[in-house]
PDB file of C-alpha atoms in Angstrom:
ATOM      1  CA  MET A  20      56.055   0.173 120.133  1.00 39.00           C
ATOM      2  CA  ARG A  21      57.141   2.468 122.564  1.00 42.00           C
ATOM      3  CA  SER A  22      60.631   4.344 121.918  1.00 43.00           C
ATOM      4  CA  THR A  23      63.775   3.502 124.270  1.00 42.00           C
ATOM      5  CA  THR A  24      64.160   6.860 124.878  1.00 45.00           C
ATOM      6  CA  GLU A  25      60.240   7.539 125.591  1.00 59.00           C
ATOM      7  CA  LYS A  26      59.475   7.835 129.603  1.00 70.00           C
ATOM      8  CA  ALA A  27      57.470   4.838 130.701  1.00 82.00           C
ATOM      9  CA  LEU A  28      53.667   5.932 131.434  1.00 92.00           C
ATOM     10  CA  PRO A  29      52.718   5.313 134.910  1.00 96.00           C
ATOM     11  CA  THR A  30      50.709   2.213 136.191  1.00 97.00           C
ATOM     12  CA  LEU A  31      46.859   3.291 136.682  1.00 98.00           C
ATOM     13  CA  VAL A  32      45.819   1.660 139.802  1.00 98.00           C
ATOM     14  CA  LEU A  33      41.937   2.268 140.218  1.00 98.00           C
ATOM     15  CA  VAL A  34      40.390   2.242 143.638  1.00 98.00           C
ATOM     16  CA  HIS A  35      36.325   1.830 143.855  1.00 98.00           C
ATOM     17  CA  GLY A  36      34.148   3.462 145.610  1.00 98.00           C
ATOM     18  CA  ALA A  37      31.720   2.581 148.488  1.00 98.00           C
ATOM     19  CA  TRP A  38      29.531  -0.580 147.990  1.00 98.00           C
ATOM     20  CA  HIS A  39      31.103  -1.726 145.000  1.00 98.00           C
ATOM     21  CA  GLY A  40      34.332  -3.814 144.129  1.00 98.00           C
ATOM     22  CA  ALA A  41      37.206  -3.796 141.514  1.00 98.00           C
ATOM     23  CA  TRP A  42      34.339  -5.248 139.064  1.00 98.00           C
ATOM     24  CA  ALA A  43      33.012  -1.591 139.015  1.00 98.00           C
ATOM     25  CA  TRP A  44      35.839  -0.979 136.573  1.00 98.00           C
ATOM     26  CA  ASP A  45      35.261  -3.680 134.378  1.00 98.00           C
ATOM     27  CA  PRO A  46      34.062  -1.665 131.310  1.00 98.00           C
ATOM     28  CA  VAL A  47      36.790   0.685 131.425  1.00 98.00           C
ATOM     29  CA  VAL A  48      39.911  -1.723 132.058  1.00 98.00           C
ATOM     30  CA  PRO A  49      40.145  -3.099 128.578  1.00 98.00           C
ATOM     31  CA  LEU A  50      39.992   0.166 127.193  1.00 98.00           C
ATOM     32  CA  LEU A  51      42.724   1.492 128.848  1.00 98.00           C
ATOM     33  CA  THR A  52      44.773  -1.185 128.422  1.00 98.00           C
ATOM     34  CA  GLU A  53      44.251  -1.037 124.157  1.00 97.00           C
ATOM     35  CA  ALA A  54      45.152   3.020 124.949  1.00 97.00           C
ATOM     36  CA  GLY A  55      48.722   1.677 125.881  1.00 96.00           C
ATOM     37  CA  LEU A  56      48.436   1.988 130.014  1.00 97.00           C
ATOM     38  CA  SER A  57      48.981  -0.703 132.515  1.00 97.00           C
ATOM     39  CA  VAL A  58      46.308  -0.917 134.942  1.00 98.00           C
ATOM     40  CA  ARG A  59      45.467  -2.618 138.101  1.00 98.00           C
ATOM     41  CA  ALA A  60      41.955  -2.394 139.481  1.00 98.00           C
ATOM     42  CA  VAL A  61      42.078  -3.082 143.522  1.00 98.00           C
ATOM     43  CA  GLN A  62      39.326  -4.356 145.709  1.00 98.00           C
ATOM     44  CA  LEU A  63      38.977  -2.924 149.215  1.00 98.00           C
ATOM     45  CA  SER A  64      38.195  -4.921 152.295  1.00 97.00           C
ATOM     46  CA  GLY A  65      34.487  -5.227 153.580  1.00 96.00           C
ATOM     47  CA  LEU A  66      31.560  -7.654 154.055  1.00 95.00           C
ATOM     48  CA  GLY A  67      31.345  -9.575 151.040  1.00 95.00           C
ATOM     49  CA  ARG A  68      34.693  -8.380 149.520  1.00 96.00           C
ATOM     50  CA  GLY A  69      37.810  -9.546 151.358  1.00 93.00           C
ATOM     51  CA  PRO A  70      39.465  -9.580 155.008  1.00 94.00           C
ATOM     52  CA  GLY A  71      40.950  -6.460 156.593  1.00 94.00           C
ATOM     53  CA  ARG A  72      39.896  -3.123 158.341  1.00 94.00           C
ATOM     54  CA  HIS A  73      36.635  -2.041 156.542  1.00 96.00           C
ATOM     55  CA  ASP A  74      37.076   1.602 157.395  1.00 96.00           C
ATOM     56  CA  LEU A  75      38.979   4.630 155.881  1.00 97.00           C
ATOM     57  CA  ALA A  76      42.449   3.818 157.987  1.00 97.00           C
ATOM     58  CA  GLY A  77      42.149  -0.093 157.195  1.00 97.00           C
ATOM     59  CA  HIS A  78      41.655   0.527 153.318  1.00 98.00           C
ATOM     60  CA  ALA A  79      44.324   3.452 153.344  1.00 98.00           C
ATOM     61  CA  ALA A  80      46.644   0.763 154.958  1.00 97.00           C
ATOM     62  CA  PHE A  81      45.679  -2.096 152.463  1.00 97.00           C
ATOM     63  CA  LEU A  82      46.250   0.812 149.442  1.00 98.00           C
ATOM     64  CA  ARG A  83      49.838   1.726 150.977  1.00 98.00           C
ATOM     65  CA  SER A  84      50.896  -1.949 150.994  1.00 97.00           C
ATOM     66  CA  GLU A  85      49.565  -2.371 147.370  1.00 96.00           C
ATOM     67  CA  LEU A  86      51.802   0.435 146.199  1.00 97.00           C
ATOM     68  CA  ALA A  87      54.763  -0.884 148.106  1.00 95.00           C
ATOM     69  CA  ALA A  88      54.457  -3.961 146.062  1.00 95.00           C
ATOM     70  CA  LEU A  89      54.410  -2.069 142.617  1.00 95.00           C
ATOM     71  CA  ASP A  90      57.625  -1.351 140.731  1.00 91.00           C
ATOM     72  CA  GLY A  91      57.980   2.070 138.744  1.00 93.00           C
ATOM     73  CA  PRO A  92      55.546   5.243 138.976  1.00 97.00           C
ATOM     74  CA  VAL A  93      51.806   4.818 139.807  1.00 98.00           C
ATOM     75  CA  THR A  94      48.708   7.259 139.352  1.00 98.00           C
ATOM     76  CA  LEU A  95      46.195   6.568 141.515  1.00 98.00           C
ATOM     77  CA  CYS A  96      42.499   7.108 140.660  1.00 98.00           C
ATOM     78  CA  GLY A  97      39.827   7.106 143.233  1.00 98.00           C
ATOM     79  CA  HIS A  98      36.078   7.046 142.422  1.00 98.00           C
ATOM     80  CA  SER A  99      33.758   8.477 144.920  1.00 98.00           C
ATOM     81  CA  TYR A 100      34.845   7.522 148.449  1.00 98.00           C
ATOM     82  CA  GLY A 101      37.657   5.827 146.856  1.00 98.00           C
ATOM     83  CA  GLY A 102      39.356   9.624 146.495  1.00 98.00           C
ATOM     84  CA  ALA A 103      39.866   9.390 150.237  1.00 98.00           C
ATOM     85  CA  VAL A 104      41.344   6.350 150.383  1.00 98.00           C
ATOM     86  CA  ILE A 105      44.047   8.050 147.676  1.00 98.00           C
ATOM     87  CA  THR A 106      44.168  11.301 149.510  1.00 98.00           C
ATOM     88  CA  GLU A 107      44.745   9.304 152.874  1.00 98.00           C
ATOM     89  CA  ALA A 108      47.192   6.357 151.399  1.00 98.00           C
ATOM     90  CA  ALA A 109      49.139   8.135 149.069  1.00 98.00           C
ATOM     91  CA  ALA A 110      50.662  10.704 151.406  1.00 97.00           C
ATOM     92  CA  GLY A 111      54.638   9.944 151.679  1.00 95.00           C
ATOM     93  CA  ALA A 112      54.480   7.105 149.113  1.00 96.00           C
ATOM     94  CA  PRO A 113      57.352   7.591 146.964  1.00 96.00           C
ATOM     95  CA  ASN A 114      55.937   5.755 143.652  1.00 97.00           C
ATOM     96  CA  VAL A 115      52.787   7.920 143.385  1.00 98.00           C
ATOM     97  CA  ALA A 116      53.372  10.179 140.519  1.00 97.00           C
ATOM     98  CA  SER A 117      49.914  11.819 140.619  1.00 98.00           C
ATOM     99  CA  LEU A 118      46.257  11.604 141.876  1.00 98.00           C
ATOM    100  CA  ILE A 119      43.087  11.049 139.773  1.00 98.00           C
ATOM    101  CA  TYR A 120      39.763  11.882 141.587  1.00 98.00           C
ATOM    102  CA  LEU A 121      36.674  10.756 139.708  1.00 98.00           C
ATOM    103  CA  THR A 122      33.598  12.662 141.279  1.00 98.00           C
ATOM    104  CA  ALA A 123      35.329  11.715 144.304  1.00 98.00           C
ATOM    105  CA  PHE A 124      36.032  12.988 147.980  1.00 98.00           C
ATOM    106  CA  LEU A 125      39.511  15.330 147.774  1.00 98.00           C
ATOM    107  CA  LEU A 126      39.631  15.610 151.552  1.00 98.00           C
ATOM    108  CA  GLU A 127      41.854  18.051 153.703  1.00 98.00           C
ATOM    109  CA  ALA A 128      43.014  16.599 156.598  1.00 98.00           C
ATOM    110  CA  GLY A 129      40.429  16.562 159.325  1.00 98.00           C
ATOM    111  CA  GLU A 130      37.863  16.388 157.093  1.00 98.00           C
ATOM    112  CA  SER A 131      35.596  13.936 156.504  1.00 98.00           C
ATOM    113  CA  CYS A 132      33.486  12.253 153.458  1.00 98.00           C
ATOM    114  CA  ALA A 133      30.202  13.372 155.239  1.00 97.00           C
ATOM    115  CA  ASP A 134      31.468  16.734 155.945  1.00 97.00           C
ATOM    116  CA  ALA A 135      32.715  17.176 151.892  1.00 97.00           C
ATOM    117  CA  ASN A 136      28.864  15.853 151.074  1.00 96.00           C
ATOM    118  CA  ALA A 137      27.173  18.497 152.905  1.00 95.00           C
ATOM    119  CA  LEU A 138      26.594  20.626 149.887  1.00 93.00           C
ATOM    120  CA  THR A 139      24.625  17.343 148.500  1.00 95.00           C
ATOM    121  CA  PRO A 140      20.988  17.567 148.914  1.00 93.00           C
ATOM    122  CA  ALA A 141      19.480  14.666 150.808  1.00 91.00           C
ATOM    123  CA  PRO A 142      17.248  12.807 148.455  1.00 92.00           C
ATOM    124  CA  ALA A 143      13.558  13.692 148.811  1.00 90.00           C
ATOM    125  CA  ASP A 144      12.539  10.335 149.757  1.00 93.00           C
ATOM    126  CA  PRO A 145      14.533   8.711 152.601  1.00 90.00           C
ATOM    127  CA  ALA A 146      14.005   5.171 150.762  1.00 92.00           C
ATOM    128  CA  LEU A 147      16.423   6.513 148.202  1.00 96.00           C
ATOM    129  CA  GLY A 148      19.370   7.480 150.350  1.00 96.00           C
ATOM    130  CA  PRO A 149      21.615   4.820 152.461  1.00 96.00           C
ATOM    131  CA  THR A 150      20.529   2.975 155.289  1.00 96.00           C
ATOM    132  CA  ALA A 151      21.875   2.105 158.674  1.00 95.00           C
ATOM    133  CA  GLU A 152      22.094  -1.307 160.340  1.00 95.00           C
ATOM    134  CA  GLY A 153      24.481  -1.260 163.311  1.00 96.00           C
ATOM    135  CA  ASP A 154      27.966  -0.357 161.720  1.00 96.00           C
ATOM    136  CA  TYR A 155      27.243  -0.826 158.646  1.00 97.00           C
ATOM    137  CA  LEU A 156      25.737   1.316 155.658  1.00 97.00           C
ATOM    138  CA  HIS A 157      23.037  -0.383 152.928  1.00 97.00           C
ATOM    139  CA  VAL A 158      22.003   0.614 149.879  1.00 97.00           C
ATOM    140  CA  SER A 159      18.693  -0.554 148.436  1.00 96.00           C
ATOM    141  CA  GLU A 160      18.155  -1.397 144.579  1.00 95.00           C
ATOM    142  CA  ALA A 161      15.930   1.545 144.303  1.00 96.00           C
ATOM    143  CA  ALA A 162      18.564   3.770 145.985  1.00 97.00           C
ATOM    144  CA  ALA A 163      21.342   2.637 143.993  1.00 97.00           C
ATOM    145  CA  ARG A 164      19.700   3.209 140.564  1.00 96.00           C
ATOM    146  CA  HIS A 165      19.033   7.130 141.659  1.00 97.00           C
ATOM    147  CA  LEU A 166      22.254   7.708 143.160  1.00 98.00           C
ATOM    148  CA  PHE A 167      24.725   5.539 141.276  1.00 98.00           C
ATOM    149  CA  TYR A 168      23.468   4.560 137.833  1.00 98.00           C
ATOM    150  CA  GLY A 169      21.834   7.279 135.931  1.00 97.00           C
ATOM    151  CA  GLY A 170      22.169   7.016 132.245  1.00 96.00           C
ATOM    152  CA  CYS A 171      23.122   3.275 132.665  1.00 97.00           C
ATOM    153  CA  SER A 172      20.836   0.634 130.762  1.00 96.00           C
ATOM    154  CA  PRO A 173      18.624  -1.577 132.746  1.00 95.00           C
ATOM    155  CA  GLU A 174      20.918  -4.726 132.150  1.00 96.00           C
ATOM    156  CA  GLN A 175      24.069  -2.518 133.649  1.00 96.00           C
ATOM    157  CA  VAL A 176      21.770  -1.722 136.769  1.00 97.00           C
ATOM    158  CA  ALA A 177      20.408  -4.930 137.251  1.00 96.00           C
ATOM    159  CA  ALA A 178      24.000  -6.361 136.936  1.00 97.00           C
ATOM    160  CA  ALA A 179      25.859  -3.879 139.399  1.00 97.00           C
ATOM    161  CA  THR A 180      23.161  -3.569 141.893  1.00 97.00           C
ATOM    162  CA  GLY A 181      23.324  -7.359 142.443  1.00 96.00           C
ATOM    163  CA  ARG A 182      26.935  -6.973 143.577  1.00 97.00           C
ATOM    164  CA  LEU A 183      26.943  -4.176 145.768  1.00 98.00           C
ATOM    165  CA  THR A 184      27.843  -4.711 149.393  1.00 98.00           C
ATOM    166  CA  PRO A 185      27.504  -3.099 152.799  1.00 98.00           C
ATOM    167  CA  GLU A 186      29.786  -0.300 153.853  1.00 98.00           C
ATOM    168  CA  HIS A 187      31.251   0.304 157.211  1.00 97.00           C
ATOM    169  CA  ILE A 188      30.166   3.664 158.888  1.00 96.00           C
ATOM    170  CA  GLY A 189      33.901   4.591 159.165  1.00 95.00           C
ATOM    171  CA  THR A 190      34.168   5.363 155.400  1.00 96.00           C
ATOM    172  CA  VAL A 191      31.777   8.558 156.072  1.00 95.00           C
ATOM    173  CA  THR A 192      32.436   9.317 159.157  1.00 96.00           C
ATOM    174  CA  ALA A 193      36.365   9.002 159.737  1.00 97.00           C
ATOM    175  CA  PRO A 194      38.304  12.444 158.776  1.00 98.00           C
ATOM    176  CA  ALA A 195      41.321  12.146 156.809  1.00 98.00           C
ATOM    177  CA  THR A 196      44.673  12.601 158.951  1.00 98.00           C
ATOM    178  CA  ARG A 197      46.820  13.303 155.875  1.00 97.00           C
ATOM    179  CA  ALA A 198      46.227  14.994 152.300  1.00 98.00           C
ATOM    180  CA  ALA A 199      48.333  13.843 149.280  1.00 98.00           C
ATOM    181  CA  TRP A 200      47.334  16.088 147.047  1.00 98.00           C
ATOM    182  CA  HIS A 201      49.391  18.869 148.731  1.00 98.00           C
ATOM    183  CA  GLU A 202      52.352  17.453 147.730  1.00 97.00           C
ATOM    184  CA  ILE A 203      51.613  15.341 144.249  1.00 98.00           C
ATOM    185  CA  PRO A 204      49.964  16.478 140.991  1.00 98.00           C
ATOM    186  CA  SER A 205      46.302  15.758 141.048  1.00 98.00           C
ATOM    187  CA  THR A 206      43.526  15.742 138.209  1.00 98.00           C
ATOM    188  CA  TYR A 207      39.785  15.751 139.675  1.00 98.00           C
ATOM    189  CA  ILE A 208      37.066  14.926 136.898  1.00 98.00           C
ATOM    190  CA  VAL A 209      33.483  16.455 137.799  1.00 98.00           C
ATOM    191  CA  CYS A 210      30.481  14.306 136.596  1.00 98.00           C
ATOM    192  CA  ALA A 211      27.701  17.277 135.873  1.00 98.00           C
ATOM    193  CA  ARG A 212      24.742  14.992 136.549  1.00 98.00           C
ATOM    194  CA  ASP A 213      25.943  13.339 139.559  1.00 98.00           C
ATOM    195  CA  VAL A 214      23.240  13.153 142.457  1.00 97.00           C
ATOM    196  CA  ALA A 215      25.147  11.111 144.905  1.00 98.00           C
ATOM    197  CA  LEU A 216      28.166  13.725 145.423  1.00 98.00           C
ATOM    198  CA  SER A 217      26.405  16.956 143.825  1.00 98.00           C
ATOM    199  CA  PRO A 218      28.178  19.096 140.974  1.00 98.00           C
ATOM    200  CA  GLN A 219      28.493  21.745 143.519  1.00 97.00           C
ATOM    201  CA  ALA A 220      30.227  19.632 145.990  1.00 98.00           C
ATOM    202  CA  GLN A 221      32.470  18.275 143.554  1.00 98.00           C
ATOM    203  CA  ARG A 222      33.267  21.591 142.119  1.00 98.00           C
ATOM    204  CA  ALA A 223      34.122  23.056 145.748  1.00 97.00           C
ATOM    205  CA  MET A 224      36.952  20.026 146.387  1.00 98.00           C
ATOM    206  CA  ALA A 225      38.018  20.132 142.403  1.00 98.00           C
ATOM    207  CA  GLY A 226      39.138  23.719 143.320  1.00 98.00           C
ATOM    208  CA  ARG A 227      41.569  22.066 145.530  1.00 98.00           C
ATOM    209  CA  ALA A 228      43.338  20.084 142.302  1.00 98.00           C
ATOM    210  CA  THR A 229      46.369  20.890 140.004  1.00 98.00           C
ATOM    211  CA  ARG A 230      43.903  20.823 137.268  1.00 97.00           C
ATOM    212  CA  ARG A 231      40.163  20.001 136.211  1.00 97.00           C
ATOM    213  CA  ALA A 232      38.104  18.106 133.652  1.00 98.00           C
ATOM    214  CA  GLU A 233      34.324  17.123 133.284  1.00 98.00           C
ATOM    215  CA  ILE A 234      32.239  14.657 131.904  1.00 98.00           C
ATOM    216  CA  GLY A 235      28.389  15.377 131.469  1.00 98.00           C
ATOM    217  CA  SER A 236      27.491  11.997 133.352  1.00 98.00           C
ATOM    218  CA  ALA A 237      25.856  10.945 136.447  1.00 98.00           C
ATOM    219  CA  HIS A 238      27.899   8.827 139.563  1.00 98.00           C
ATOM    220  CA  SER A 239      28.996   6.025 137.262  1.00 98.00           C
ATOM    221  CA  PRO A 240      30.779   7.113 134.266  1.00 98.00           C
ATOM    222  CA  MET A 241      32.265   4.044 133.883  1.00 98.00           C
ATOM    223  CA  LEU A 242      29.447   2.095 133.305  1.00 97.00           C
ATOM    224  CA  SER A 243      27.547   4.812 131.457  1.00 98.00           C
ATOM    225  CA  HIS A 244      30.224   6.853 129.409  1.00 98.00           C
ATOM    226  CA  PRO A 245      33.259   4.127 129.173  1.00 98.00           C
ATOM    227  CA  ARG A 246      34.941   5.302 126.205  1.00 98.00           C
ATOM    228  CA  GLU A 247      34.894   9.331 127.063  1.00 98.00           C
ATOM    229  CA  LEU A 248      35.802   8.193 130.553  1.00 98.00           C
ATOM    230  CA  THR A 249      38.762   6.232 129.053  1.00 98.00           C
ATOM    231  CA  ALA A 250      39.826   9.358 127.099  1.00 98.00           C
ATOM    232  CA  LEU A 251      39.547  11.459 130.094  1.00 98.00           C
ATOM    233  CA  LEU A 252      41.986   8.944 132.275  1.00 98.00           C
ATOM    234  CA  THR A 253      44.487   8.483 129.740  1.00 98.00           C
ATOM    235  CA  GLU A 254      44.963  12.133 129.468  1.00 97.00           C
ATOM    236  CA  ALA A 255      45.405  12.520 133.012  1.00 97.00           C
ATOM    237  CA  VAL A 256      48.051   9.619 133.440  1.00 97.00           C
ATOM    238  CA  ARG A 257      49.857  11.188 130.339  1.00 93.00           C
ATOM    239  CA  TYR A 258      49.641  14.817 132.239  1.00 86.00           C
ATOM    240  CA  ALA A 259      51.809  13.354 134.873  1.00 71.00           C
TER     241      ALA A 259
END
């Protein structure tokens, strides 16, 4: 039981990456709860996910509304594209105590995800990357397996790829207008075997963070390394 004099830990709000949903955090939510954290995984709007604007501005506005409804301090954790969302949404939010970027886009104002990912080599086979259809980007099962799910079991890959949804191109091309990490302490967790967002690109952005950690995983450690990731997230929340 927590001492009455012990400072309450921030609520950990988890923000998923592009093409995914709140379900992506399912393996780590119970582990984080067991570690003593209060956890909330949010779901951004999008085709097959929920109503609202599907671009960065819409996602940031949604997250700000979620923050306004929470009591007490909050730590925001963004995975991949979710990093751009927390960068934009947390600016000026009085209850955000810290930020965690998990192989994520820690953007400067005026920079887009596409800009920050310029250091990541394109797949040699174009079929292993996203494809555009109108205003939306789609990821095939083969592309998702290559980009997102290194180190995952075949069962995990099949379950995850069956739940992916299209992502609006505005999530990739829209620049951040505000950069909350200038005022809020941040931790960057580098995924050393990621091919979707290369370690080189991650480390360039991690240099902007207050502190840095590393995990020897591909893009989705919540699936491939849930206990190791839980330990890193718990440490980052307590650091705040």
